[in-house]
Amino acid sequence: MDIIPQLVVNSIIAGAIYSIVALGWTLILSTVKFFDLGYGALTAVGAYATFFFLRKLEIGVIPSVFLGIVVASFFGFLFYKIIYTPLRNKDASRLVILLASFGLFTAIQAVIALLFTSQFQLLTEVGVTERTFSILGGIITQTQLIIFFTSMVIMLSLVVLLRFSTFGKSVTAISDNEEVAKIVGIDTNKIVGYVFIIGSAIAGLAGILVGFDTGIQPTMGLNLLLKGIIASIIGGIGNIYGAVLGSFLLGFVENFGIWKISGEWKDAIAFGLLILFLLLRPRGILKK
């Protein structure tokens, strides 16, 4: 029974990672109404940008993390401007935009692999022992604590931003009906651009935190994207609280699901949970 506290800790950390990814992805999806698969690759962009500044230029952890987030948000905005905006202006179908985002995702992964190789890399220094803490019998690292509190800060920040600011009200209006939002004078292209900047920054931060926790590789964005999408769907697409709730539920189901079996079944368990929700409660735990 001593393994249960560690399973709980692992579930919470997994849920925190998934929630960070899900929050940024949900923000973009609920605003523009299409699946942005390129979002997943931005997690790798942020992680590898931080790796470049930290390991190649050696400018320090905090500046490297900040610059990694900036690089991810810049490329997210750039892709919105040069790919998604022209397609949206031409009233391209969601399927066309989905395929374009998938091509973007594949291209980014390939470019990262060419620039940094496909080898697994570490953001932390080799041989450095990280500080750990014991919580009710479970061991958690300092990085994992940062991941958990970061997920809570991002959730609360988005809630405050969307509910109490003029920008948030504009985002809500666009989410409800973009054409009506244009009629009442909202610069929808500008607001959506800001949404992509914020969402991409969150994606980059997620990749950076995962990099400090477990390491980075060019394909890391695929698993993070899939888990973020699953968490958003089972929690309730378009609902910030739902994204977080779905993420932690997914984390607990995954980690307790592999208690007695091989860890290779974790992804199968996640997709099994998704299928179960799609069959029994397709709108998710919480409504939009």
mmCIF file of C-alpha atoms in Angstrom:
data_model
loop_
_atom_site.group_PDB
_atom_site.id
_atom_site.type_symbol
_atom_site.label_atom_id
_atom_site.label_comp_id
_atom_site.label_asym_id
_atom_site.label_seq_id
_atom_site.Cartn_x
_atom_site.Cartn_y
_atom_site.Cartn_z
ATOM 1 C CA MET A 1 0.000 0.000 0.000
ATOM 2 C CA ASP A 2 3.064 2.292 0.302
ATOM 3 C CA ILE A 3 2.905 2.920 -3.438
ATOM 4 C CA ILE A 4 -0.450 4.707 -3.229
ATOM 5 C CA PRO A 5 0.928 8.059 -1.929
ATOM 6 C CA GLN A 6 3.443 8.092 -4.794
ATOM 7 C CA LEU A 7 0.712 7.248 -7.313
ATOM 8 C CA VAL A 8 -1.321 10.176 -5.968
ATOM 9 C CA VAL A 9 1.657 12.531 -6.303
ATOM 10 C CA ASN A 10 2.411 11.278 -9.820
ATOM 11 C CA SER A 11 -1.250 11.734 -10.772
ATOM 12 C CA ILE A 12 -1.306 15.312 -9.502
ATOM 13 C CA ILE A 13 1.864 16.229 -11.391
ATOM 14 C CA ALA A 14 0.611 14.587 -14.593
ATOM 15 C CA GLY A 15 -2.695 16.431 -14.198
ATOM 16 C CA ALA A 16 -0.869 19.729 -13.684
ATOM 17 C CA ILE A 17 1.163 19.241 -16.877
ATOM 18 C CA TYR A 18 -1.913 18.274 -18.881
ATOM 19 C CA SER A 19 -3.875 21.219 -17.502
ATOM 20 C CA ILE A 20 -1.256 23.752 -18.623
ATOM 21 C CA VAL A 21 -1.393 22.349 -22.158
ATOM 22 C CA ALA A 22 -5.180 22.072 -22.092
ATOM 23 C CA LEU A 23 -5.703 25.651 -20.869
ATOM 24 C CA GLY A 24 -3.821 27.245 -23.761
ATOM 25 C CA TRP A 25 -5.351 24.904 -26.320
ATOM 26 C CA THR A 26 -8.878 25.455 -24.975
ATOM 27 C CA LEU A 27 -8.401 29.229 -25.076
ATOM 28 C CA ILE A 28 -7.491 29.093 -28.771
ATOM 29 C CA LEU A 29 -10.113 26.505 -29.720
ATOM 30 C CA SER A 30 -12.997 28.276 -27.994
ATOM 31 C CA THR A 31 -12.059 31.518 -29.782
ATOM 32 C CA VAL A 32 -11.369 30.423 -33.365
ATOM 33 C CA LYS A 33 -13.397 27.160 -33.393
ATOM 34 C CA PHE A 34 -10.826 24.916 -35.053
ATOM 35 C CA PHE A 35 -8.355 22.301 -33.830
ATOM 36 C CA ASP A 36 -4.897 23.882 -33.900
ATOM 37 C CA LEU A 37 -2.547 20.879 -34.045
ATOM 38 C CA GLY A 38 0.401 23.204 -34.540
ATOM 39 C CA TYR A 39 -0.123 24.198 -30.911
ATOM 40 C CA GLY A 40 1.515 20.938 -29.835
ATOM 41 C CA ALA A 41 4.739 21.702 -31.683
ATOM 42 C CA LEU A 42 4.998 25.048 -29.871
ATOM 43 C CA THR A 43 5.675 23.152 -26.652
ATOM 44 C CA ALA A 44 8.847 21.832 -28.300
ATOM 45 C CA VAL A 45 9.660 25.282 -29.710
ATOM 46 C CA GLY A 46 9.607 26.797 -26.216
ATOM 47 C CA ALA A 47 11.608 23.917 -24.752
ATOM 48 C CA TYR A 48 14.315 23.948 -27.430
ATOM 49 C CA ALA A 49 14.557 27.743 -27.418
ATOM 50 C CA THR A 50 15.201 27.554 -23.680
ATOM 51 C CA PHE A 51 17.734 24.773 -24.275
ATOM 52 C CA PHE A 52 19.551 26.963 -26.810
ATOM 53 C CA PHE A 53 19.735 30.004 -24.521
ATOM 54 C CA LEU A 54 20.545 27.975 -21.417
ATOM 55 C CA ARG A 55 22.974 25.361 -22.721
ATOM 56 C CA LYS A 56 24.461 27.018 -25.815
ATOM 57 C CA LEU A 57 24.565 30.676 -24.800
ATOM 58 C CA GLU A 58 24.628 30.022 -21.020
ATOM 59 C CA ILE A 59 22.666 33.135 -20.072
ATOM 60 C CA GLY A 60 21.002 31.737 -16.943
ATOM 61 C CA VAL A 61 17.829 29.810 -16.114
ATOM 62 C CA ILE A 62 15.311 32.620 -15.608
ATOM 63 C CA PRO A 63 16.315 34.668 -18.699
ATOM 64 C CA SER A 64 16.378 31.473 -20.778
ATOM 65 C CA VAL A 65 12.894 30.458 -19.636
ATOM 66 C CA PHE A 66 11.558 33.945 -20.332
ATOM 67 C CA LEU A 67 13.113 34.022 -23.808
ATOM 68 C CA GLY A 68 11.812 30.503 -24.507
ATOM 69 C CA ILE A 69 8.279 31.651 -23.738
ATOM 70 C CA VAL A 70 8.741 34.747 -25.915
ATOM 71 C CA VAL A 71 10.020 32.647 -28.838
ATOM 72 C CA ALA A 72 7.055 30.245 -28.565
ATOM 73 C CA SER A 73 4.537 33.110 -28.452
ATOM 74 C CA PHE A 74 6.256 34.849 -31.383
ATOM 75 C CA PHE A 75 6.083 31.772 -33.598
ATOM 76 C CA GLY A 76 2.506 31.081 -32.535
ATOM 77 C CA PHE A 77 1.514 34.600 -33.601
ATOM 78 C CA LEU A 78 3.583 34.312 -36.795
ATOM 79 C CA PHE A 79 1.869 31.071 -37.810
ATOM 80 C CA TYR A 80 -1.512 32.648 -37.110
ATOM 81 C CA LYS A 81 -0.690 35.574 -39.381
ATOM 82 C CA ILE A 82 0.867 33.734 -42.312
ATOM 83 C CA ILE A 83 -1.203 30.526 -42.287
ATOM 84 C CA TYR A 84 -4.441 30.724 -40.319
ATOM 85 C CA THR A 85 -5.446 34.317 -41.105
ATOM 86 C CA PRO A 86 -5.367 33.864 -44.926
ATOM 87 C CA LEU A 87 -7.332 30.618 -44.597
ATOM 88 C CA ARG A 88 -9.902 32.235 -42.294
ATOM 89 C CA ASN A 89 -10.240 35.220 -44.649
ATOM 90 C CA LYS A 90 -10.980 32.801 -47.492
ATOM 91 C CA ASP A 91 -13.612 31.046 -45.345
ATOM 92 C CA ALA A 92 -11.678 27.797 -45.519
ATOM 93 C CA SER A 93 -13.414 24.848 -43.901
ATOM 94 C CA ARG A 94 -12.313 23.587 -40.504
ATOM 95 C CA LEU A 95 -11.008 20.438 -42.173
ATOM 96 C CA VAL A 96 -8.711 22.476 -44.425
ATOM 97 C CA ILE A 97 -7.388 24.454 -41.459
ATOM 98 C CA LEU A 98 -6.959 21.224 -39.492
ATOM 99 C CA LEU A 99 -4.864 19.739 -42.301
ATOM 100 C CA ALA A 100 -2.832 22.939 -42.526
ATOM 101 C CA SER A 101 -2.156 22.833 -38.781
ATOM 102 C CA PHE A 102 -1.111 19.184 -39.044
ATOM 103 C CA GLY A 103 1.337 20.074 -41.817
ATOM 104 C CA LEU A 104 2.663 22.899 -39.646
ATOM 105 C CA PHE A 105 3.071 20.516 -36.733
ATOM 106 C CA THR A 106 5.024 18.028 -38.857
ATOM 107 C CA ALA A 107 7.234 20.743 -40.365
ATOM 108 C CA ILE A 108 8.141 22.245 -36.986
ATOM 109 C CA GLN A 109 9.126 18.847 -35.625
ATOM 110 C CA ALA A 110 11.328 18.220 -38.649
ATOM 111 C CA VAL A 111 13.049 21.613 -38.396
ATOM 112 C CA ILE A 112 13.744 21.124 -34.680
ATOM 113 C CA ALA A 113 15.211 17.675 -35.380
ATOM 114 C CA LEU A 114 17.456 19.155 -38.084
ATOM 115 C CA LEU A 115 18.673 21.955 -35.848
ATOM 116 C CA PHE A 116 19.107 20.036 -32.587
ATOM 117 C CA THR A 117 19.136 16.345 -33.722
ATOM 118 C CA SER A 118 16.542 13.812 -32.595
ATOM 119 C CA GLN A 119 18.468 12.833 -29.487
ATOM 120 C CA PHE A 120 16.975 13.194 -26.040
ATOM 121 C CA GLN A 121 18.262 16.329 -24.290
ATOM 122 C CA LEU A 122 18.255 17.548 -20.699
ATOM 123 C CA LEU A 123 17.553 21.098 -19.602
ATOM 124 C CA THR A 124 18.932 20.413 -16.130
ATOM 125 C CA GLU A 125 22.654 20.026 -15.620
ATOM 126 C CA VAL A 126 23.956 16.463 -15.643
ATOM 127 C CA GLY A 127 24.861 15.211 -12.176
ATOM 128 C CA VAL A 128 22.960 17.925 -10.309
ATOM 129 C CA THR A 129 20.677 16.441 -7.640
ATOM 130 C CA GLU A 130 17.346 18.209 -7.431
ATOM 131 C CA ARG A 131 15.774 18.996 -4.080
ATOM 132 C CA THR A 132 12.909 16.687 -3.157
ATOM 133 C CA PHE A 133 10.058 16.848 -0.656
ATOM 134 C CA SER A 134 7.937 14.200 1.032
ATOM 135 C CA ILE A 135 4.167 14.681 1.002
ATOM 136 C CA LEU A 136 2.202 12.054 2.956
ATOM 137 C CA GLY A 137 4.709 9.408 1.928
ATOM 138 C CA GLY A 138 5.028 10.466 -1.713
ATOM 139 C CA ILE A 139 8.184 12.042 -3.126
ATOM 140 C CA ILE A 140 7.909 15.203 -5.229
ATOM 141 C CA THR A 141 10.709 17.278 -6.742
ATOM 142 C CA GLN A 142 11.098 21.035 -6.655
ATOM 143 C CA THR A 143 10.399 21.246 -10.404
ATOM 144 C CA GLN A 144 7.187 19.270 -9.987
ATOM 145 C CA LEU A 145 6.021 21.621 -7.245
ATOM 146 C CA ILE A 146 6.680 24.532 -9.599
ATOM 147 C CA ILE A 147 4.666 22.736 -12.298
ATOM 148 C CA PHE A 148 1.693 22.297 -9.974
ATOM 149 C CA PHE A 149 1.608 25.883 -8.725
ATOM 150 C CA THR A 150 2.180 27.196 -12.257
ATOM 151 C CA SER A 151 -0.891 25.326 -13.495
ATOM 152 C CA MET A 152 -3.001 26.886 -10.732
ATOM 153 C CA VAL A 153 -1.648 30.385 -11.440
ATOM 154 C CA ILE A 154 -2.365 30.058 -15.167
ATOM 155 C CA MET A 155 -5.914 28.854 -14.512
ATOM 156 C CA LEU A 156 -6.699 31.705 -12.102
ATOM 157 C CA SER A 157 -5.039 34.265 -14.385
ATOM 158 C CA LEU A 158 -7.136 33.181 -17.361
ATOM 159 C CA VAL A 159 -10.310 33.252 -15.277
ATOM 160 C CA VAL A 160 -9.596 36.809 -14.115
ATOM 161 C CA LEU A 161 -8.501 37.931 -17.591
ATOM 162 C CA LEU A 162 -11.528 36.522 -19.399
ATOM 163 C CA ARG A 163 -14.120 37.455 -16.807
ATOM 164 C CA PHE A 164 -13.086 40.896 -15.622
ATOM 165 C CA SER A 165 -11.185 42.593 -18.469
ATOM 166 C CA THR A 166 -12.341 44.279 -21.651
ATOM 167 C CA PHE A 167 -10.082 41.937 -23.590
ATOM 168 C CA GLY A 168 -11.751 38.943 -21.957
ATOM 169 C CA LYS A 169 -15.204 40.222 -22.829
ATOM 170 C CA SER A 170 -14.076 40.668 -26.431
ATOM 171 C CA VAL A 171 -12.777 37.089 -26.488
ATOM 172 C CA THR A 172 -16.100 35.861 -25.117
ATOM 173 C CA ALA A 173 -17.989 37.837 -27.753
ATOM 174 C CA ILE A 174 -15.851 36.358 -30.542
ATOM 175 C CA SER A 175 -16.319 32.906 -29.079
ATOM 176 C CA ASP A 176 -20.097 33.342 -29.078
ATOM 177 C CA ASN A 177 -20.397 34.850 -32.571
ATOM 178 C CA GLU A 178 -17.469 36.353 -34.432
ATOM 179 C CA GLU A 179 -19.589 38.066 -37.084
ATOM 180 C CA VAL A 180 -21.708 39.854 -34.479
ATOM 181 C CA ALA A 181 -18.519 40.830 -32.641
ATOM 182 C CA LYS A 182 -17.281 42.517 -35.835
ATOM 183 C CA ILE A 183 -20.580 44.352 -36.244
ATOM 184 C CA VAL A 184 -20.384 45.860 -32.751
ATOM 185 C CA GLY A 185 -16.892 47.185 -33.466
ATOM 186 C CA ILE A 186 -14.533 44.554 -32.045
ATOM 187 C CA ASP A 187 -11.287 44.186 -33.986
ATOM 188 C CA THR A 188 -11.525 40.412 -34.149
ATOM 189 C CA ASN A 189 -8.233 39.873 -35.987
ATOM 190 C CA LYS A 190 -6.370 41.818 -33.342
ATOM 191 C CA ILE A 191 -8.058 40.035 -30.443
ATOM 192 C CA VAL A 192 -7.537 36.591 -31.976
ATOM 193 C CA GLY A 193 -3.880 37.500 -32.540
ATOM 194 C CA TYR A 194 -3.547 38.252 -28.829
ATOM 195 C CA VAL A 195 -5.244 34.938 -28.044
ATOM 196 C CA PHE A 196 -2.659 33.095 -30.132
ATOM 197 C CA ILE A 197 0.149 34.963 -28.379
ATOM 198 C CA ILE A 198 -1.189 34.020 -24.936
ATOM 199 C CA GLY A 199 -2.034 30.441 -25.908
ATOM 200 C CA SER A 200 1.355 29.918 -27.565
ATOM 201 C CA ALA A 201 3.152 31.337 -24.522
ATOM 202 C CA ILE A 202 1.308 28.815 -22.340
ATOM 203 C CA ALA A 203 2.275 26.017 -24.745
ATOM 204 C CA GLY A 204 5.912 27.086 -24.642
ATOM 205 C CA LEU A 205 5.876 27.233 -20.851
ATOM 206 C CA ALA A 206 4.385 23.733 -20.694
ATOM 207 C CA GLY A 207 7.192 22.376 -22.863
ATOM 208 C CA ILE A 208 9.821 24.167 -20.786
ATOM 209 C CA LEU A 209 8.495 22.785 -17.505
ATOM 210 C CA VAL A 210 8.339 19.266 -18.927
ATOM 211 C CA GLY A 211 11.894 19.741 -20.174
ATOM 212 C CA PHE A 212 13.154 20.591 -16.695
ATOM 213 C CA ASP A 213 11.220 17.654 -15.242
ATOM 214 C CA THR A 214 11.921 14.817 -17.681
ATOM 215 C CA GLY A 215 13.858 16.206 -20.686
ATOM 216 C CA ILE A 216 13.079 17.211 -24.270
ATOM 217 C CA GLN A 217 12.958 15.718 -27.758
ATOM 218 C CA PRO A 218 11.532 17.021 -31.065
ATOM 219 C CA THR A 219 8.453 14.764 -30.887
ATOM 220 C CA MET A 220 7.531 15.721 -27.320
ATOM 221 C CA GLY A 221 4.685 17.949 -28.515
ATOM 222 C CA LEU A 222 2.605 15.071 -29.885
ATOM 223 C CA ASN A 223 1.981 13.345 -26.570
ATOM 224 C CA LEU A 224 1.406 16.641 -24.758
ATOM 225 C CA LEU A 225 -1.044 17.787 -27.430
ATOM 226 C CA LEU A 226 -3.021 14.534 -27.379
ATOM 227 C CA LYS A 227 -3.279 14.530 -23.584
ATOM 228 C CA GLY A 228 -4.295 18.191 -23.572
ATOM 229 C CA ILE A 229 -7.008 17.538 -26.155
ATOM 230 C CA ILE A 230 -8.312 14.497 -24.274
ATOM 231 C CA ALA A 231 -8.371 16.452 -21.011
ATOM 232 C CA SER A 232 -10.232 19.341 -22.666
ATOM 233 C CA ILE A 233 -12.837 17.030 -24.192
ATOM 234 C CA ILE A 234 -13.594 15.033 -21.045
ATOM 235 C CA GLY A 235 -13.580 18.192 -18.919
ATOM 236 C CA GLY A 236 -15.781 20.153 -21.309
ATOM 237 C CA ILE A 237 -14.469 21.991 -24.351
ATOM 238 C CA GLY A 238 -14.496 25.747 -23.911
ATOM 239 C CA ASN A 239 -14.536 25.602 -20.104
ATOM 240 C CA ILE A 240 -11.367 26.608 -18.241
ATOM 241 C CA TYR A 241 -12.369 24.804 -15.057
ATOM 242 C CA GLY A 242 -13.339 21.804 -17.164
ATOM 243 C CA ALA A 243 -9.900 21.721 -18.807
ATOM 244 C CA VAL A 244 -8.239 21.575 -15.384
ATOM 245 C CA LEU A 245 -10.736 19.079 -13.966
ATOM 246 C CA GLY A 246 -10.391 16.840 -17.010
ATOM 247 C CA SER A 247 -6.609 17.035 -16.804
ATOM 248 C CA PHE A 248 -6.439 15.877 -13.204
ATOM 249 C CA LEU A 249 -9.032 13.166 -13.821
ATOM 250 C CA LEU A 250 -6.942 11.926 -16.742
ATOM 251 C CA GLY A 251 -3.792 12.025 -14.628
ATOM 252 C CA PHE A 252 -5.365 9.939 -11.871
ATOM 253 C CA VAL A 253 -6.968 7.428 -14.230
ATOM 254 C CA GLU A 254 -3.700 6.957 -16.130
ATOM 255 C CA ASN A 255 -1.462 6.482 -13.120
ATOM 256 C CA PHE A 256 -3.795 4.286 -11.102
ATOM 257 C CA GLY A 257 -4.685 2.386 -14.277
ATOM 258 C CA ILE A 258 -1.099 1.171 -14.659
ATOM 259 C CA TRP A 259 -0.775 0.253 -10.965
ATOM 260 C CA LYS A 260 -0.831 -3.478 -11.697
ATOM 261 C CA ILE A 261 0.104 -3.451 -15.381
ATOM 262 C CA SER A 262 2.852 -2.125 -17.657
ATOM 263 C CA GLY A 263 3.270 1.623 -18.043
ATOM 264 C CA GLU A 264 3.036 1.145 -21.815
ATOM 265 C CA TRP A 265 -0.733 0.914 -21.352
ATOM 266 C CA LYS A 266 -0.972 4.519 -20.155
ATOM 267 C CA ASP A 267 -1.863 5.969 -23.572
ATOM 268 C CA ALA A 268 -4.389 3.190 -24.205
ATOM 269 C CA ILE A 269 -6.043 4.003 -20.874
ATOM 270 C CA ALA A 270 -6.211 7.689 -21.801
ATOM 271 C CA PHE A 271 -7.899 6.993 -25.131
ATOM 272 C CA GLY A 272 -10.204 4.473 -23.466
ATOM 273 C CA LEU A 273 -11.347 7.206 -21.083
ATOM 274 C CA LEU A 274 -11.879 9.550 -24.039
ATOM 275 C CA ILE A 275 -14.014 6.989 -25.882
ATOM 276 C CA LEU A 276 -16.023 6.359 -22.732
ATOM 277 C CA PHE A 277 -16.836 10.063 -22.395
ATOM 278 C CA LEU A 278 -17.626 10.443 -26.088
ATOM 279 C CA LEU A 279 -20.149 7.612 -25.797
ATOM 280 C CA LEU A 280 -21.725 8.480 -22.447
ATOM 281 C CA ARG A 281 -21.140 12.226 -21.947
ATOM 282 C CA PRO A 282 -19.860 13.847 -25.154
ATOM 283 C CA ARG A 283 -20.207 17.404 -23.813
ATOM 284 C CA GLY A 284 -17.770 16.594 -20.998
ATOM 285 C CA ILE A 285 -18.001 17.016 -17.255
ATOM 286 C CA LEU A 286 -18.772 20.752 -17.340
ATOM 287 C CA LYS A 287 -20.716 22.655 -19.971
ATOM 288 C CA LYS A 288 -19.143 25.421 -22.068
#
